[in-house]
């Protein structure tokens, strides 16, 4: 039962993190992954089939979000660097 409760808590927390604004969401996803995936395997989750499907959907949706968020940050950094170079001239 303890594993089931832990699994439901992980799903509930991931659902909550998914609803946050971009910056908080990115930090929340990092924290979620460190808490629930660093010391355990994804196969350790004790969820029903429907709950596993929900976890899978959220997991891949947020992995894609992190990739896009990273690209956006890199683009912003490049723009800031270009503006800084322009202003230094």
Backbone as a chain_set.jsonl record, in Angstrom:
{"seq": "XXXXXXXXXXXXXXXXXXXXXXXXXXXXXXXXXXXXXXXXXXXXXXXXXXXXXXXXXXXXXXXXXXXXXXXXXXXXXXXXXXXXXXXXX", "coords": {"N": [[0.819, -1.2, 0.0], [2.008, 1.188, 0.652], [3.719, 1.732, -1.498], [1.84, 2.143, -3.477], [0.553, 4.479, -2.54], [2.719, 6.239, -2.696], [3.085, 6.235, -5.449], [0.672, 7.331, -6.38], [0.897, 9.852, -5.236], [3.086, 10.825, -6.68], [2.006, 10.939, -9.279], [-0.049, 12.79, -8.844], [1.435, 15.043, -8.104], [2.935, 15.488, -10.444], [0.878, 16.114, -12.189], [0.034, 18.52, -11.033], [2.396, 20.101, -11.345], [2.449, 20.251, -14.09], [0.541, 22.168, -14.578], [1.62, 24.628, -14.017], [3.174, 27.904, -14.581], [5.619, 28.569, -17.171], [8.442, 28.936, -16.231], [8.313, 28.154, -13.513], [7.261, 25.663, -13.926], [9.325, 24.309, -15.284], [11.293, 24.217, -13.26], [9.827, 22.788, -11.37], [9.481, 20.34, -12.684], [12.093, 19.435, -12.787], [12.578, 19.082, -10.053], [10.595, 17.148, -9.53], [11.472, 14.974, -11.084], [13.951, 14.441, -9.863], [13.055, 13.669, -7.352], [11.283, 11.472, -7.806], [12.347, 9.821, -9.8], [15.086, 9.539, -9.639], [16.078, 7.683, -7.758], [14.519, 5.496, -8.145], [12.912, 3.249, -10.458], [10.908, 3.716, -13.403], [9.25, 1.59, -13.643], [8.644, 0.918, -11.072], [6.395, 2.184, -10.22], [3.173, 1.901, -8.872], [0.45, 1.767, -10.285], [-2.849, 1.976, -11.753], [-3.921, 0.846, -15.008], [-5.099, 2.999, -16.424], [-4.135, 5.149, -14.917], [-1.413, 4.865, -15.344], [-1.331, 5.408, -18.075], [-2.038, 8.1, -18.008], [0.144, 9.106, -16.549], [2.191, 8.52, -18.368], [1.425, 10.128, -20.545], [1.631, 12.716, -19.395], [4.339, 12.685, -18.71], [5.739, 12.481, -21.207], [4.698, 14.72, -22.494], [5.702, 16.752, -20.879], [8.44, 16.297, -21.091], [8.829, 17.021, -23.738], [8.055, 19.688, -23.489], [10.198, 20.64, -21.864], [12.353, 20.365, -23.629], [11.624, 22.234, -25.64], [11.498, 24.535, -24.039], [14.15, 24.81, -23.256], [15.308, 25.35, -25.753], [14.084, 27.825, -26.275], [15.17, 29.391, -24.212], [17.895, 29.323, -24.927], [17.747, 30.718, -27.357], [16.905, 33.23, -26.421], [19.145, 33.918, -24.869], [21.078, 34.13, -26.864], [20.063, 36.302, -28.312], [20.222, 38.315, -26.359], [22.984, 38.372, -26.057], [23.735, 39.279, -28.597], [22.58, 41.834, -28.59], [24.007, 42.976, -26.521], [26.598, 42.978, -27.623], [26.159, 44.772, -29.717], [25.556, 47.12, -28.285], [27.953, 47.565, -27.001], [29.619, 48.499, -28.946]], "CA": [[0.0, 0.0, 0.0], [2.899, 2.336, 0.712], [4.169, 1.995, -2.86], [0.673, 2.694, -4.191], [0.393, 5.868, -2.097], [3.838, 6.984, -3.267], [2.823, 6.347, -6.882], [-0.416, 8.3, -6.558], [1.459, 11.163, -4.905], [3.923, 11.218, -7.823], [1.1, 11.306, -10.373], [-0.741, 14.025, -8.46], [2.405, 16.135, -8.156], [3.245, 15.755, -11.85], [-0.305, 16.802, -12.726], [0.106, 19.896, -10.535], [3.529, 20.772, -11.986], [2.056, 20.48, -15.481], [-0.35, 23.321, -14.664], [2.335, 25.849, -13.638], [3.762, 28.75, -15.619], [6.803, 27.944, -17.762], [9.648, 28.89, -15.405], [8.017, 27.307, -12.35], [7.048, 24.306, -14.438], [10.638, 23.723, -15.546], [11.897, 23.911, -11.958], [9.017, 21.738, -10.76], [9.786, 19.082, -13.366], [13.416, 19.007, -12.313], [12.38, 18.586, -8.688], [9.804, 15.917, -9.612], [12.331, 13.906, -11.598], [14.931, 14.103, -8.83], [12.356, 13.007, -6.252], [10.598, 10.22, -8.146], [13.019, 8.987, -10.799], [16.522, 9.417, -9.404], [16.408, 6.475, -6.989], [13.614, 4.409, -8.497], [12.647, 3.043, -11.881], [9.531, 4.004, -13.8], [8.496, 0.345, -13.451], [8.304, 0.785, -9.657], [5.117, 2.831, -9.956], [2.054, 0.979, -8.662], [-0.719, 2.506, -10.762], [-3.74, 1.251, -12.651], [-3.618, 1.068, -16.417], [-5.5, 4.363, -16.78], [-3.216, 6.065, -14.254], [-0.139, 4.76, -16.07], [-1.488, 6.14, -19.336], [-2.003, 9.523, -17.644], [1.542, 9.393, -16.208], [2.951, 8.495, -19.62], [1.062, 11.322, -21.307], [2.231, 13.869, -18.735], [5.791, 12.551, -18.776], [6.216, 12.833, -22.537], [4.301, 16.109, -22.752], [6.62, 17.628, -20.164], [9.773, 16.13, -21.684], [8.789, 17.866, -24.929], [8.06, 21.067, -22.991], [11.55, 20.982, -21.426], [13.177, 20.536, -24.82], [11.258, 23.521, -26.239], [11.862, 25.581, -23.085], [15.596, 24.937, -23.381], [15.566, 26.037, -27.024], [13.668, 29.221, -26.108], [16.166, 30.045, -23.358], [19.102, 29.508, -25.733], [17.457, 31.798, -28.307], [16.918, 34.48, -25.661], [20.534, 34.215, -24.51], [21.759, 34.571, -28.083], [19.562, 37.649, -28.592], [20.812, 39.21, -25.364], [24.405, 38.488, -26.393], [23.836, 40.137, -29.782], [22.261, 43.201, -28.187], [25.145, 43.437, -25.719], [27.683, 43.277, -28.568], [25.776, 45.981, -30.431], [25.654, 48.259, -27.387], [29.362, 47.76, -26.648], [30.323, 49.145, -30.066]], "C": [[0.867, 1.27, 0.0], [3.396, 2.723, -0.687], [3.052, 2.611, -3.692], [0.478, 4.159, -3.823], [1.484, 6.758, -2.694], [3.597, 7.236, -4.755], [1.727, 7.362, -7.167], [0.049, 9.72, -6.249], [2.3, 11.692, -6.07], [3.047, 11.68, -8.991], [0.402, 12.629, -10.073], [0.207, 15.221, -8.557], [2.777, 16.486, -9.592], [2.081, 16.486, -12.53], [-0.297, 18.264, -12.302], [1.208, 20.68, -11.244], [3.187, 21.116, -13.431], [1.206, 21.732, -15.645], [0.343, 24.65, -14.368], [2.797, 26.648, -14.855], [5.123, 28.181, -16.015], [8.013, 27.833, -16.831], [9.45, 27.995, -14.176], [7.832, 25.855, -12.765], [8.376, 23.607, -14.682], [11.321, 23.331, -14.239], [11.151, 22.774, -11.261], [9.287, 20.379, -11.385], [11.142, 18.536, -12.948], [13.287, 18.39, -10.924], [11.627, 17.256, -8.685], [10.679, 14.754, -10.063], [13.368, 13.476, -10.559], [14.283, 13.329, -7.683], [11.883, 11.615, -6.632], [11.334, 9.316, -9.125], [14.504, 8.763, -10.524], [16.885, 8.098, -8.703], [15.509, 5.289, -7.306], [13.46, 4.326, -10.005], [11.187, 3.384, -12.171], [8.654, 2.763, -13.604], [8.112, 0.121, -11.992], [6.972, 1.439, -9.301], [4.013, 1.777, -9.882], [0.765, 1.717, -8.997], [-1.583, 1.604, -11.636], [-3.353, 1.569, -14.085], [-3.944, 2.504, -16.833], [-4.551, 5.388, -16.158], [-1.84, 6.038, -14.92], [-0.195, 5.496, -17.401], [-1.416, 7.638, -19.093], [-0.56, 9.939, -17.32], [2.391, 9.46, -17.476], [2.695, 9.758, -20.433], [1.727, 12.561, -20.709], [3.752, 13.853, -18.854], [6.32, 12.994, -20.134], [5.855, 14.264, -22.927], [5.304, 17.061, -22.106], [8.058, 17.466, -20.619], [9.876, 17.001, -22.935], [8.806, 19.347, -24.534], [9.475, 21.494, -22.603], [12.488, 21.184, -22.608], [12.904, 21.899, -25.456], [11.655, 24.691, -25.347], [13.364, 25.859, -23.169], [15.951, 25.699, -24.655], [15.195, 27.515, -26.928], [14.685, 29.998, -25.274], [17.452, 30.304, -24.152], [18.932, 30.638, -26.749], [17.49, 33.149, -27.613], [18.341, 34.881, -25.286], [21.32, 34.719, -25.719], [21.345, 36.0, -28.436], [20.174, 38.658, -27.635], [22.29, 39.434, -25.669], [24.603, 39.409, -27.594], [23.562, 41.593, -29.446], [23.425, 43.779, -27.392], [26.317, 43.805, -26.621], [27.406, 44.583, -29.31], [25.964, 47.22, -29.548], [27.106, 48.552, -26.985], [30.137, 48.484, -27.741], [30.202, 50.632, -30.024]], "O": [[0.494, 2.289, -0.582], [3.481, 3.907, -1.015], [3.295, 3.494, -4.514], [0.261, 4.993, -4.702], [1.22, 7.875, -3.137], [3.874, 8.325, -5.258], [1.843, 8.164, -8.094], [-0.353, 10.673, -6.917], [2.228, 12.875, -6.404], [3.329, 12.703, -9.615], [0.28, 13.485, -10.949], [-0.179, 16.287, -9.037], [2.92, 17.664, -9.921], [2.297, 17.375, -13.354], [-0.586, 19.15, -13.107], [0.978, 21.803, -11.694], [3.596, 22.162, -13.935], [1.151, 22.302, -16.735], [-0.291, 25.701, -14.462], [2.812, 26.157, -15.984], [5.71, 27.397, -15.27], [8.555, 26.741, -16.661], [10.313, 27.183, -13.845], [8.204, 24.936, -12.035], [8.537, 22.439, -14.326], [11.867, 22.233, -14.127], [11.764, 21.906, -10.641], [9.319, 19.37, -10.681], [11.316, 17.33, -12.777], [13.819, 17.313, -10.657], [11.973, 16.344, -7.933], [10.626, 13.67, -9.482], [13.632, 12.285, -10.398], [14.903, 12.432, -7.11], [12.062, 10.672, -5.863], [10.973, 8.147, -9.265], [15.113, 7.877, -11.125], [17.896, 7.478, -9.033], [15.721, 4.193, -6.787], [13.843, 5.244, -10.731], [10.34, 3.34, -11.278], [7.443, 2.885, -13.419], [7.328, -0.781, -11.7], [6.476, 1.261, -8.188], [3.933, 0.88, -10.722], [0.077, 2.225, -8.112], [-1.115, 0.606, -12.183], [-2.548, 2.466, -14.335], [-3.149, 3.148, -17.518], [-4.203, 6.381, -16.797], [-1.183, 7.072, -15.042], [0.777, 6.133, -17.808], [-0.806, 8.368, -19.874], [-0.099, 10.992, -17.761], [3.216, 10.361, -17.629], [3.626, 10.38, -20.946], [2.317, 13.363, -21.434], [4.375, 14.893, -19.073], [7.251, 13.796, -20.204], [6.624, 14.938, -23.613], [5.706, 18.055, -22.711], [8.831, 18.421, -20.539], [10.9, 17.646, -23.162], [9.485, 20.157, -25.165], [9.912, 22.585, -22.967], [13.329, 22.083, -22.585], [13.837, 22.636, -25.774], [12.099, 25.726, -25.843], [13.788, 27.015, -23.154], [16.8, 26.591, -24.633], [15.917, 28.367, -27.446], [15.019, 31.136, -25.601], [18.031, 31.386, -24.056], [19.855, 31.42, -26.977], [18.04, 34.11, -28.15], [18.7, 36.055, -25.376], [22.134, 35.634, -25.598], [22.186, 36.815, -28.816], [20.599, 39.736, -28.052], [22.789, 40.554, -25.555], [25.527, 40.223, -27.612], [24.234, 42.488, -29.957], [23.786, 44.942, -27.571], [26.961, 44.833, -26.409], [28.307, 45.398, -29.506], [26.469, 48.244, -30.008], [27.433, 49.694, -26.662], [31.21, 49.029, -27.478], [30.737, 51.319, -30.894]]}, "num_chains": 1, "name": "protein.A"}
